[in-house]
Coordinates of C-alpha atoms and ligand atoms in Angstrom, one line a residue:
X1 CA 0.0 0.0 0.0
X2 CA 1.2 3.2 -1.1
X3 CA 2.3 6.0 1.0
X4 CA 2.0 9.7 -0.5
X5 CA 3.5 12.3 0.9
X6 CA 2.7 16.1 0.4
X7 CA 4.0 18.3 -2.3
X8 CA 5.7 21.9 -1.0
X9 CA 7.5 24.4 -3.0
X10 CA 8.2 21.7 -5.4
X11 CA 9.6 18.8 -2.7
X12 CA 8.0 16.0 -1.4
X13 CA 8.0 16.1 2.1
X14 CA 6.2 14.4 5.0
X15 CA 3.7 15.5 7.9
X16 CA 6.3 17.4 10.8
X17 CA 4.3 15.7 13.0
X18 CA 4.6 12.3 11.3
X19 CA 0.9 11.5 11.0
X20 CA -1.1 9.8 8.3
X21 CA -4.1 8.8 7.4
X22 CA -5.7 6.0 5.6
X23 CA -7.6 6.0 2.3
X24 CA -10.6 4.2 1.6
X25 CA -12.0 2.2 -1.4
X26 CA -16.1 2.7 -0.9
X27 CA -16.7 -0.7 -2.8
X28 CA -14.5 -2.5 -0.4
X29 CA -14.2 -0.8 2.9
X30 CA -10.3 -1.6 2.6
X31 CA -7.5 0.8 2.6
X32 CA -6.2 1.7 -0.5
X33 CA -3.1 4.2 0.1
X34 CA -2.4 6.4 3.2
X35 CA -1.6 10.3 3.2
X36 CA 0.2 13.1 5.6
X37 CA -1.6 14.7 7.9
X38 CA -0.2 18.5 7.9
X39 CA 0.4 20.1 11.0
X40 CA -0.5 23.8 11.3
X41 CA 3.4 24.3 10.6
X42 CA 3.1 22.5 7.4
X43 CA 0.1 24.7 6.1
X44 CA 1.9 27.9 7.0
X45 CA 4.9 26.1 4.6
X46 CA 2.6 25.6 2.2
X47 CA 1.2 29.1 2.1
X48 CA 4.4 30.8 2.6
X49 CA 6.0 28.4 -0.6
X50 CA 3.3 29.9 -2.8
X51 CA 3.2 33.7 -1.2
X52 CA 7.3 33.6 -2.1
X53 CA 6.4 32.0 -5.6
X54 CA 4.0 34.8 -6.3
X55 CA 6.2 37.4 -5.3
X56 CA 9.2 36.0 -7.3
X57 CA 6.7 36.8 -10.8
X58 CA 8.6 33.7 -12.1
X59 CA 4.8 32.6 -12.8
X60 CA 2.7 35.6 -12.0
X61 CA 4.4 37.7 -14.7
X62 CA 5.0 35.0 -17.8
X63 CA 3.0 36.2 -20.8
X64 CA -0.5 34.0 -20.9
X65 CA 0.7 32.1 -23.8
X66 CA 3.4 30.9 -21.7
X67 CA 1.3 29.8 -19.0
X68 CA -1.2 28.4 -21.2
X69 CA 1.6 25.6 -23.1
X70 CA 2.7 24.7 -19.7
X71 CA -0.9 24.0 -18.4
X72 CA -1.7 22.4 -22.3
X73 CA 1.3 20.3 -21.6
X74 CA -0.3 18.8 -18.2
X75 CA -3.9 18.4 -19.8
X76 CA -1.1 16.2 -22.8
X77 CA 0.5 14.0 -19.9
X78 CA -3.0 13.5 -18.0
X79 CA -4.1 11.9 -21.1
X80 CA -0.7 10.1 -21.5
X81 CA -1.0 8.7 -17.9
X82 CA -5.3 8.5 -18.0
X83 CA -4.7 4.5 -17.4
X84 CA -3.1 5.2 -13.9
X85 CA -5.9 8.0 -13.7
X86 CA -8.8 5.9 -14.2
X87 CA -7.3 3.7 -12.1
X88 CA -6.7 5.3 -8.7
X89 CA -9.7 7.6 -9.1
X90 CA -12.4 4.4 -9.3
X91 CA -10.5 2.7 -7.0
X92 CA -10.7 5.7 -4.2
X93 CA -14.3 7.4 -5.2
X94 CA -16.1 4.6 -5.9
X95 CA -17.8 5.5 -8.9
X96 CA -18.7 2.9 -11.8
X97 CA -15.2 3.0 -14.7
X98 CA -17.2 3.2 -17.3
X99 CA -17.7 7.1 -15.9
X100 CA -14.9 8.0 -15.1
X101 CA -13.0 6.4 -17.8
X102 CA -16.1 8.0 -20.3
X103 CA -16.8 11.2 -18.5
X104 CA -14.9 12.1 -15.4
X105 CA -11.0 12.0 -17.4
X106 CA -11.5 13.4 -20.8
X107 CA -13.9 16.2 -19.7
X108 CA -11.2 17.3 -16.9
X109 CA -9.0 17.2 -19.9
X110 CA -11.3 19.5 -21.9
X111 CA -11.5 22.0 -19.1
X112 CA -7.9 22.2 -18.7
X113 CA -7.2 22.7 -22.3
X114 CA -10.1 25.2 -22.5
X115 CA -9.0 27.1 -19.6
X116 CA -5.4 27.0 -20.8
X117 CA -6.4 28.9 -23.8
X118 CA -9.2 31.0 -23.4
X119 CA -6.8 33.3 -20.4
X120 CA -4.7 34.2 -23.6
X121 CA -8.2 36.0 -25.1
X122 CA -9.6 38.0 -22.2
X123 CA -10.3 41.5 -23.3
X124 CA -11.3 44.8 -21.1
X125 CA -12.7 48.0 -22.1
X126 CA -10.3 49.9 -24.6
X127 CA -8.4 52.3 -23.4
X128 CA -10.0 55.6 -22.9
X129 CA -11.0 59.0 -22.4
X130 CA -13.7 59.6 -20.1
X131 CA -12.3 62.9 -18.4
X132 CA -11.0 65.3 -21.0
X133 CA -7.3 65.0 -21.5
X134 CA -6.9 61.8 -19.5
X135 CA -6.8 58.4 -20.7
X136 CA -7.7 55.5 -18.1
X137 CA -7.5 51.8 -19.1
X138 CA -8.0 48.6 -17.0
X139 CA -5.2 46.1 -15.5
X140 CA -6.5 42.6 -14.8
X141 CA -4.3 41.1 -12.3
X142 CA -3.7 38.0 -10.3
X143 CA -4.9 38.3 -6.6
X144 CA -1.5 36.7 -5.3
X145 CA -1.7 33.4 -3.3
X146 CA -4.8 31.2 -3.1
X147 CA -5.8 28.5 -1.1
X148 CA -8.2 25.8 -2.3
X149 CA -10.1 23.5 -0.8
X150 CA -12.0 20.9 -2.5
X151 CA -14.9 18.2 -2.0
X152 CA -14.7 14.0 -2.5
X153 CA -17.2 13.6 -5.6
X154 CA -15.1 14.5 -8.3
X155 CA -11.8 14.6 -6.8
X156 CA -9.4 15.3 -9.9
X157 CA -12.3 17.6 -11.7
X158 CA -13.1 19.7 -9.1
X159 CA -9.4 20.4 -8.3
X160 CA -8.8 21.3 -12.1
X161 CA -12.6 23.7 -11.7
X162 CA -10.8 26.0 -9.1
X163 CA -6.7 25.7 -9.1
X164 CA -6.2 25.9 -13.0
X165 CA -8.3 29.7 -13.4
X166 CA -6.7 30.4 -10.9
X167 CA -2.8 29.3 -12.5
X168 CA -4.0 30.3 -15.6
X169 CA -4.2 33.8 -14.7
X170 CA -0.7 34.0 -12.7
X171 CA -1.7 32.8 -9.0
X172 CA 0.1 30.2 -6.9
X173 CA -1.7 27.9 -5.4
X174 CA -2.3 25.9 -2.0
X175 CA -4.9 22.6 -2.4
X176 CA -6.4 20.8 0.2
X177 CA -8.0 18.0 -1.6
X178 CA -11.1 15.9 0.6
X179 CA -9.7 13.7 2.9
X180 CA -11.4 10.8 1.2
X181 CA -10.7 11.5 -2.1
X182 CA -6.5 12.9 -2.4
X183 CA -4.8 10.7 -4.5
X184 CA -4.9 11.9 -7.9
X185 CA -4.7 15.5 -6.5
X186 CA -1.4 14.1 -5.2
X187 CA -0.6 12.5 -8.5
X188 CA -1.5 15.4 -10.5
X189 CA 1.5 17.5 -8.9
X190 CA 4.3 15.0 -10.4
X191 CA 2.2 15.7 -13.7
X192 CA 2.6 20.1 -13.0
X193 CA 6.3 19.4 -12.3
X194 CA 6.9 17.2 -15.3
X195 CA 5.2 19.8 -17.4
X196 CA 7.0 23.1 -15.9
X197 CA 4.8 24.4 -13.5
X198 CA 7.4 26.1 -11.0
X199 CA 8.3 25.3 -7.5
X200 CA 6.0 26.8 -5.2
X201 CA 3.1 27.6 -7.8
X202 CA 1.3 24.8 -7.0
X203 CA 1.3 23.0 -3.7
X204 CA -0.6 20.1 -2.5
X205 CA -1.2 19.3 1.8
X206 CA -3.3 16.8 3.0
X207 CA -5.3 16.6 6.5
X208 CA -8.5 17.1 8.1
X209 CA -11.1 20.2 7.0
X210 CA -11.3 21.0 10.7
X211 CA -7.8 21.8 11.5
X212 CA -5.3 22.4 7.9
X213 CA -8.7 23.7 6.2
X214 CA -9.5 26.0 8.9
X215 CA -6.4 27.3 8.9
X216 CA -5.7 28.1 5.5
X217 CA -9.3 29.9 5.9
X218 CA -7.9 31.7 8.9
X219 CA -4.9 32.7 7.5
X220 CA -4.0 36.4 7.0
X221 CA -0.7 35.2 4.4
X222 CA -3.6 33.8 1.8
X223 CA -5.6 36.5 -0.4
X224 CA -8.1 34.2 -1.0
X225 CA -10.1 30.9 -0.9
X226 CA -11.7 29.2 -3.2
X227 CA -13.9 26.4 -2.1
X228 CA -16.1 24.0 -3.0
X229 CA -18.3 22.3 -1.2
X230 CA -21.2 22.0 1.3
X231 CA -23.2 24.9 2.5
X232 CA -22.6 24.6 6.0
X233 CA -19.1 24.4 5.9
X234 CA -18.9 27.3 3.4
X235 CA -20.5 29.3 5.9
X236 CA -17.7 28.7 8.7
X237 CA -15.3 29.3 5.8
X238 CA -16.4 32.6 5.1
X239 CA -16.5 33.7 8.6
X240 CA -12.9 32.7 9.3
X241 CA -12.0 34.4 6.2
X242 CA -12.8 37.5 7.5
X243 CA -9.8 37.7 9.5
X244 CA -8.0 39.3 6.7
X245 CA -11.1 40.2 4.6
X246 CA -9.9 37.4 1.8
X247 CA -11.9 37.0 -1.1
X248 CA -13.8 34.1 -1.2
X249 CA -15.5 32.4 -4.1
X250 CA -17.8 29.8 -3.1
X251 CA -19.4 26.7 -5.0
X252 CA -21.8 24.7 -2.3
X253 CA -24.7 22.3 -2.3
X254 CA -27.9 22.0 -4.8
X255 CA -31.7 20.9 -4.8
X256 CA -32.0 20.8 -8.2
X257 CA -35.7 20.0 -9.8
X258 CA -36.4 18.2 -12.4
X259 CA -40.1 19.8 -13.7
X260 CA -41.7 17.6 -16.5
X261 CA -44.8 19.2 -18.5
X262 CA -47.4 17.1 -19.8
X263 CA -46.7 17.8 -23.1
X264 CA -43.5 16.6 -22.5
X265 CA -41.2 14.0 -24.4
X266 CA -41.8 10.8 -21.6
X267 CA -39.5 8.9 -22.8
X268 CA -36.5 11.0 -23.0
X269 CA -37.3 12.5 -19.4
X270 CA -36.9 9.4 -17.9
X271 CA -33.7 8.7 -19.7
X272 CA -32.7 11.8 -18.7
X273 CA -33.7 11.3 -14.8
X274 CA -31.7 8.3 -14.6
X275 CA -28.5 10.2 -15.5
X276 CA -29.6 13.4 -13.7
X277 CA -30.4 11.6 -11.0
X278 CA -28.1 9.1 -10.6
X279 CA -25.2 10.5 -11.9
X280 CA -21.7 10.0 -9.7
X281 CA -24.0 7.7 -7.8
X282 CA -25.9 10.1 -6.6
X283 CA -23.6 12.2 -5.5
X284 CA -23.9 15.3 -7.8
X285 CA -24.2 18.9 -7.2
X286 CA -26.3 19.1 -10.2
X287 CA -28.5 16.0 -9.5
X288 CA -32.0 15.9 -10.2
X289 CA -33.5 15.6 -7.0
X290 CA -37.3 16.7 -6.8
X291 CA -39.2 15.8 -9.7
X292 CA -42.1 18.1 -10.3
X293 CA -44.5 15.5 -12.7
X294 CA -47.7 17.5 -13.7
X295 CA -50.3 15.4 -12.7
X296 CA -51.4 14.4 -16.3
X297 CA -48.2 12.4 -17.0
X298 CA -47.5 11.6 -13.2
X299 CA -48.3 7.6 -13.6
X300 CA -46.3 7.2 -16.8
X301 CA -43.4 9.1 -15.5
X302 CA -43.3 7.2 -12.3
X303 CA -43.9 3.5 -14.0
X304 CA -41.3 4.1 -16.5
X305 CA -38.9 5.2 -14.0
X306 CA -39.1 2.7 -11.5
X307 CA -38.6 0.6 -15.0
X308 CA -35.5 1.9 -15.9
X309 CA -33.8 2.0 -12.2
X310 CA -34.5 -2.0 -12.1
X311 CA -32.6 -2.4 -14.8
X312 CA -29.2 -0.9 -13.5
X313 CA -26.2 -2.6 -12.8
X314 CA -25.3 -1.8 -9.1
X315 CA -21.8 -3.0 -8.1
X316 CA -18.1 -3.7 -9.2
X317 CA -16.6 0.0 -9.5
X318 CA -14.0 -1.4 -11.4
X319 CA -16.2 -3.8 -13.7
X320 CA -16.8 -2.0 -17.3
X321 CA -20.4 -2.9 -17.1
X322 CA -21.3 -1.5 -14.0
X323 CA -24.0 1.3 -13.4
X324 CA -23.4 2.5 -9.9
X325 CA -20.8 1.5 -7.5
X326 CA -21.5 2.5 -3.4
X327 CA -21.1 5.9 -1.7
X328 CA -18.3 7.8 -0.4
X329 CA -18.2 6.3 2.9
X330 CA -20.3 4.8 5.5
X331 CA -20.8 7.8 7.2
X332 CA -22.8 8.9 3.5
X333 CA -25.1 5.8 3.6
X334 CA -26.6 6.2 7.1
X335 CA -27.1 9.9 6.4
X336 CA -28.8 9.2 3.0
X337 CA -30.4 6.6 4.8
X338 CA -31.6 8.6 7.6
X339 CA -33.3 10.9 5.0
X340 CA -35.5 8.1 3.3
X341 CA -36.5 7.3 7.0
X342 CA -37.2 11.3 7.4
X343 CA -39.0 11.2 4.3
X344 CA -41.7 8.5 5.0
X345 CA -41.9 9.7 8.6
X346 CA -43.1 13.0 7.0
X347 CA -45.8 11.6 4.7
X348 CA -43.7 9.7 1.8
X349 CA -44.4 6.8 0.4
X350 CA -41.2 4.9 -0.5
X351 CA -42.0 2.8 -4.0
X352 CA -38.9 1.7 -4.6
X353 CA -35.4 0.6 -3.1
X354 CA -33.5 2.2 -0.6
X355 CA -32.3 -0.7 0.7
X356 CA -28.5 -2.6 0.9
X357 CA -27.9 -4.6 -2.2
X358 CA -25.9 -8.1 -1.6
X359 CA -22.7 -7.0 -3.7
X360 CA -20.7 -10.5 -3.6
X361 CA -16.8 -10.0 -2.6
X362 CA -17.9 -6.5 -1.7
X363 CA -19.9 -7.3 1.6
X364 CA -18.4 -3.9 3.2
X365 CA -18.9 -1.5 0.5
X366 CA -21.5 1.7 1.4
X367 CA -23.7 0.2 -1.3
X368 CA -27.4 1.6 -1.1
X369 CA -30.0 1.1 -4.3
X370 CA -31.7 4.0 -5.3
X371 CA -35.0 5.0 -3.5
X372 CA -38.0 6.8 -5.3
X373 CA -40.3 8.4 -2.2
X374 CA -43.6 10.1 -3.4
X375 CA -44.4 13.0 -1.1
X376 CA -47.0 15.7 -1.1
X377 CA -45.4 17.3 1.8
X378 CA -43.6 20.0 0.4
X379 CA -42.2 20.9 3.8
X380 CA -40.7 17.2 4.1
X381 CA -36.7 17.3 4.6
X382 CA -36.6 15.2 1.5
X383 CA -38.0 18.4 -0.8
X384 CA -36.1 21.0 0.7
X385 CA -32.5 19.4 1.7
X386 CA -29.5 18.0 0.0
X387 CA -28.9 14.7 0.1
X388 CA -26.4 13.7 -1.3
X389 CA -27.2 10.3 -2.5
X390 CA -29.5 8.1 -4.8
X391 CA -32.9 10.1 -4.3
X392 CA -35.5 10.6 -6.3
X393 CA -38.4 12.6 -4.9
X394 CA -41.3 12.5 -6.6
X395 CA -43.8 15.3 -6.4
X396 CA -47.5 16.5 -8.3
X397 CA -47.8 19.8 -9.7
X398 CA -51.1 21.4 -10.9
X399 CA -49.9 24.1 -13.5
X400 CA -46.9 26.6 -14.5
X401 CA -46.9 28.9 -11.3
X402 CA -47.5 25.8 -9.1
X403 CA -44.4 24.3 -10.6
X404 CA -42.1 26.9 -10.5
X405 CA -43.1 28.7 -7.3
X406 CA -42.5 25.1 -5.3
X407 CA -39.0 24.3 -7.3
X408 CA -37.8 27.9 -6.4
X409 CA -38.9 27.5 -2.7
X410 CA -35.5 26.0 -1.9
X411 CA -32.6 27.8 0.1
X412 CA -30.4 26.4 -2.8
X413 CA -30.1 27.4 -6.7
X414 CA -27.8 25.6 -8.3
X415 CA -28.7 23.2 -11.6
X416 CA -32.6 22.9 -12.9
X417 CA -34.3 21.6 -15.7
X418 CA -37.5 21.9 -17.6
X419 CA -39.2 19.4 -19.8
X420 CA -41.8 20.5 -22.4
X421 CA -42.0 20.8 -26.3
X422 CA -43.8 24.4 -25.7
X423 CA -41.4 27.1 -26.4
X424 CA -43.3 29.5 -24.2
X425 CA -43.5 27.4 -21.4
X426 CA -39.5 27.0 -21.9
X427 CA -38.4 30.2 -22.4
X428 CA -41.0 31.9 -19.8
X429 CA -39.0 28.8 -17.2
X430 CA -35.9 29.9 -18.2
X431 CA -36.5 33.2 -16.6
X432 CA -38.4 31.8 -14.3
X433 CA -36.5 29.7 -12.0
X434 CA -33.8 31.3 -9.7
X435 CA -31.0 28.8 -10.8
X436 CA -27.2 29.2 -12.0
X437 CA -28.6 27.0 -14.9
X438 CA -31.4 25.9 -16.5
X439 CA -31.8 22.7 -19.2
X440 CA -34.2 22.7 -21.0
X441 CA -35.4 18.9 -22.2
X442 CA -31.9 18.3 -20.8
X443 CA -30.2 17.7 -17.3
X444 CA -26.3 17.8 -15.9
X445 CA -24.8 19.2 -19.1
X446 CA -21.9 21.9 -18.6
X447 CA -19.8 22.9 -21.3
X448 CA -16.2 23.9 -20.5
X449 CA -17.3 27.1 -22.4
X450 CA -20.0 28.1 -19.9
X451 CA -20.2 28.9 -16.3
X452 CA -21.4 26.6 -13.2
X453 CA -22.4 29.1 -10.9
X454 CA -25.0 29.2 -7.9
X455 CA -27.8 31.5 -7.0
X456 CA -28.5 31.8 -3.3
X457 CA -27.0 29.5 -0.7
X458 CA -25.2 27.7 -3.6
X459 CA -22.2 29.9 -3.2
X460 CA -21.2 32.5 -5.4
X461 CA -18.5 33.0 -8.2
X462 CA -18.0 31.0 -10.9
X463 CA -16.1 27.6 -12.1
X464 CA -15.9 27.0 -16.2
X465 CA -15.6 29.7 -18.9
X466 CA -13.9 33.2 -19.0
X467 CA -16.3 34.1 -16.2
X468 CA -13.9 31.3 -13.5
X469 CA -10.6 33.4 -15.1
X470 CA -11.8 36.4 -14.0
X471 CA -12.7 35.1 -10.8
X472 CA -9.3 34.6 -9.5
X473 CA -8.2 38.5 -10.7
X474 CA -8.6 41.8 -9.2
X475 CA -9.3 44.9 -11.7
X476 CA -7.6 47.7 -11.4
X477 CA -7.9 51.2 -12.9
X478 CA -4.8 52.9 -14.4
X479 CA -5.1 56.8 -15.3
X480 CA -2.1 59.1 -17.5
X481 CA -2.6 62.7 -17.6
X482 CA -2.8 64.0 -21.0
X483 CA -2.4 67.5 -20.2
X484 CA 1.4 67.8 -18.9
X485 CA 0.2 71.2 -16.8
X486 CA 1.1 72.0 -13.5
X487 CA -2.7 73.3 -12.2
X488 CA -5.0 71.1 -13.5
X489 CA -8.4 73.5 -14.4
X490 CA -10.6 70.9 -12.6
X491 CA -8.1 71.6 -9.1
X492 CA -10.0 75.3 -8.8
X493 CA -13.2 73.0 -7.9
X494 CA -11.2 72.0 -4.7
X495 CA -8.5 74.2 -3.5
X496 CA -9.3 78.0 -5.1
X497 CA -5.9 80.1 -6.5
Ligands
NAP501 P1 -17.6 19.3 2.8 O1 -17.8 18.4 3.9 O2 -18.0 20.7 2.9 O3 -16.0 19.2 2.5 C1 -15.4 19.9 1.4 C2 -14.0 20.2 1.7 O4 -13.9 21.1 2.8 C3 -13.1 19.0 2.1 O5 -11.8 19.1 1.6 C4 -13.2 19.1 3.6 O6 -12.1 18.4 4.2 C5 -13.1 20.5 3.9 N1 -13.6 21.0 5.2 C6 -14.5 20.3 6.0 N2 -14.7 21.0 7.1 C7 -13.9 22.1 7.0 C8 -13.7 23.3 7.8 N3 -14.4 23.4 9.0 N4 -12.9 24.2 7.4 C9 -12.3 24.1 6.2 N5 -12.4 23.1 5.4 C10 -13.3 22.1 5.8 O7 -18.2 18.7 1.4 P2 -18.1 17.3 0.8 O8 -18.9 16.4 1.6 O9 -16.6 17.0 0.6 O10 -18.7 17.5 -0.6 C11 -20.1 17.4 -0.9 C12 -20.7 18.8 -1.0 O11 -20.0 19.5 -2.0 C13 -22.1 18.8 -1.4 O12 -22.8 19.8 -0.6 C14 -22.1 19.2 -2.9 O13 -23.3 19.8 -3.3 C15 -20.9 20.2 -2.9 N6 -20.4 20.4 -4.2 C16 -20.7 21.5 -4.9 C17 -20.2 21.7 -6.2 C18 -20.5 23.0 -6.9 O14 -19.9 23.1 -8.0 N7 -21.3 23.8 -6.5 C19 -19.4 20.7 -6.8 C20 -19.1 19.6 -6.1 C21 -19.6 19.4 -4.8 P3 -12.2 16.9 4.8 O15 -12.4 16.1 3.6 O16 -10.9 16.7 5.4 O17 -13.3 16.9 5.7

């Protein structure tokens, strides 16, 4: 079993307190790999390696074009090494091959190359007069060093989301990848030194949220943190932040609904539930969770799902033709089992699964089928909270306002979707619902092109497109005098003679 140690101003070094942890595989309960445990001394390392990178401008001043080969480069020897990739990453997350090999790798390829090139195109205003004889233009500038802290359900992809903006657009960086999910964070930093990335731009520690998370949010040597993850912990985040008024750009949980119109295309909503739905095993920012069925279609939508669901492969990760593998962790069964409990406590029917399939040679995997629950309690824990797991709540709407008056009524506002052939109905949704995204006869797709950002208690700032670049830059205004006098006319307004 592998031991990884952390990767500091370019060295590998271990915990100063020599301790480790122990990685999981979800299918298996077994451990996979152990990692360092930073101490605080180790963060402050970490920080102070990229605040001394920063400064040097051996990175913060190359040209774009010369950041964007070295970070095309890594996206070239991610795909040269995707075996290893695919690999590790089923192996510690838990999630089925087939999407990771299909989905999770190429697409975190895509983003890298997209992000790689589009920070050599960002334009500003041209430069201009808007006081007479004085020509002001705009800088766009990295915001220095930046810590970054991401979640378990896409370990590799959500790292890429948030560090490469920001190394695209000159900052050094500190990660703190999950504590379940580190290993190809900690594999991806051989990749950035292989490919040129210098010492101390990009930094990699290991360790519990609660200590080496809180204190890179604490700490008054980072100008910022970018985190993804849940709600409540981006709440303390933002709070500790404060200490130094960082910036903080914040991607958290999602309720999304799923709102099906009678005149709807059946079929290809249920397809499309499955993957919305079920998607990373349930374990999706962007999953469909509450599925809004006008009453008209309701018993077709709900036979053909519970259909569809029966037909999935649950088990294997590392099997080609599996479906779904288990969750994260135990700790992520009981709590999505604790909310199907919830759910018919308040009023749901359960109509389908939520229970422990028998996985053979995987006896102590967090393995839980998926559970359709009916409700018409709209109150219900089920319909307003995240989850986090294989869900489907199943609810009856009336007409339009019914529909999306109860799907906004969430403190969330992350991914939605709409089904209908009307274009009214879709473009009058569109405006409608107080999401970062809508989809229209469509559910979980997000170009590299286009932003993934939340409305609400989803967080704030975005990840994707030119809009995540910008993100991780401050503005600032430069002004030349055109006029070369001594008195300026406009100084008589102030200070007379
Ligand atoms: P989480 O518990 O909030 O943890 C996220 C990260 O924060 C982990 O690295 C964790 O470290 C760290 N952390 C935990 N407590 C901390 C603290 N007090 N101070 C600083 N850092 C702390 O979330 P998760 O369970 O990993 O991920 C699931 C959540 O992420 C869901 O809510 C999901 O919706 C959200 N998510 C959002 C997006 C988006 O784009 N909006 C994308 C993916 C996921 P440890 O692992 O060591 O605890």
């Amino acid at each position: 079993m592998e031991t990884y140690k952390m990767f500091i101003g370019g060295k590998w070094v271990e915990s100063s307190e020599n301790q480790v942890l122990k990685v999981l595989n979800p299918s298996t309960g077994l451990p996979v790999a152990s990692v360092q445990s930073a101490s605080r001394d180790d963060v402050r390392k970490a920080i102070n390696a990229a605040r001394n990178s920063f400064a040097s401008g051996i990175w913060s001043r190359a040209t774009p074009g010369d950041r964007s080969n070295v970070l095309l480069k890594v996206a070239e020897l991610i795909e040269k090494n995707q075996d290893k990739f695919i690999k590790v990453e089923t192996e510690n997350s838990g999630k089925s091959i087939k999407q990771i090999s299909g989905y999770d790798i190429p697409y975190t390829i895509d983003n890298i190359r997209f992000l790689a090139g589009a920070c050599r195109t960002l334009e500003g205003k041209a430069m201009n007069e808007y006081v007479a004889d004085g020509t002001s233009a705009i800088r766009r500038e990295p915001i220095g060093a930046i810590g970054i802290i991401t979640p378990w359900n896409y370990p590799l992809m959500m790292v890429v989301w948030r560090a490469f903006p920001a190394l695209a657009m000159g900052n050094s960086v500190v990660v703190k990848p999950a504590s379940y999910t580190p290993l190809t964070t900690l594999m991806l930093a051989d990749i950035m030194k292989e490919a040129g990335v210098p010492d101390g731009v990009f930094n990699v520690i290991t360790g519990p949220g609660s200590s080496v998370g809180e204190e890179m949010a604490k700490s008054e040597k980072l100008d910022m943190i970018a985190f993804t993850g849940s709600t409540e912990v981006g709440k303390r985040l933002s709070v500790l932040a404060a200490s130094n008024l960082k910036k903080v750009s914040l991607e958290l949980g999602g309720k999304a609904p799923f709102i099906v119109f009678k005149d709807a295309n059946i079929d290809a909503a249920v397809e499309s539930a499955i993957v919305g739905g079920l998607v990373n095993n349930g374990q999706d920012c962007a999953n469909s969770t509450r599925y809004y069925i006008q009453e008209e279609v309701f018993d077709k939508f709900v036979s053909l799902l519970k259909n569809r669901i029966q037909k999935l492969r649950i088990g294997d990760p590392m099997d080609p033709a599996t479906d779904m593998g288990p969750l994260i962790s135990e700790t992520q069964r009981e709590r999505v089992e604790g909310y199907i409990e919830k759910g018919i406590q308040e009023g749901g029917k359960l109509l389908s699964g939520g229970e422990r399939p028998e996985i053979p040679g995987h006896e102590k995997g967090y393995y839980i089928n998926p559970a359709l629950i009916y409700t018409e309690n709209e109150d219900s824990a089920i319909v307003k909270e995240e989850i986090f797991g294989p869900v489907f709540t199943i609810l009856k709407f009336k007409d339009y306002n019914d529909a999306i008056s109860r799907s906004n009524d969430v403190t969330y506002g992350l991914g939605s979707s709409v089904w209908t052939s009307d274009i009214t109905t879709a473009m009058r949704a569109t405006r409608d619902l107080r999401f970062g995204t809508v989809w229209v006869n469509e559910h979980v797709v997000v170009p590299s092109e286009m932003p993934w950002a939340g409305y609400k208690e989803s967080g704030h700032g975005a990840s994707l497109s030119p809009y995540s670049l910008e993100e991780f830059t401050y503005i600032k205004h430069v002004y030349f005098d055109l006029t070369g006098k001594v008195r300026k006319d406009w100084y008589d307004q102030i200070f007379k003679g």
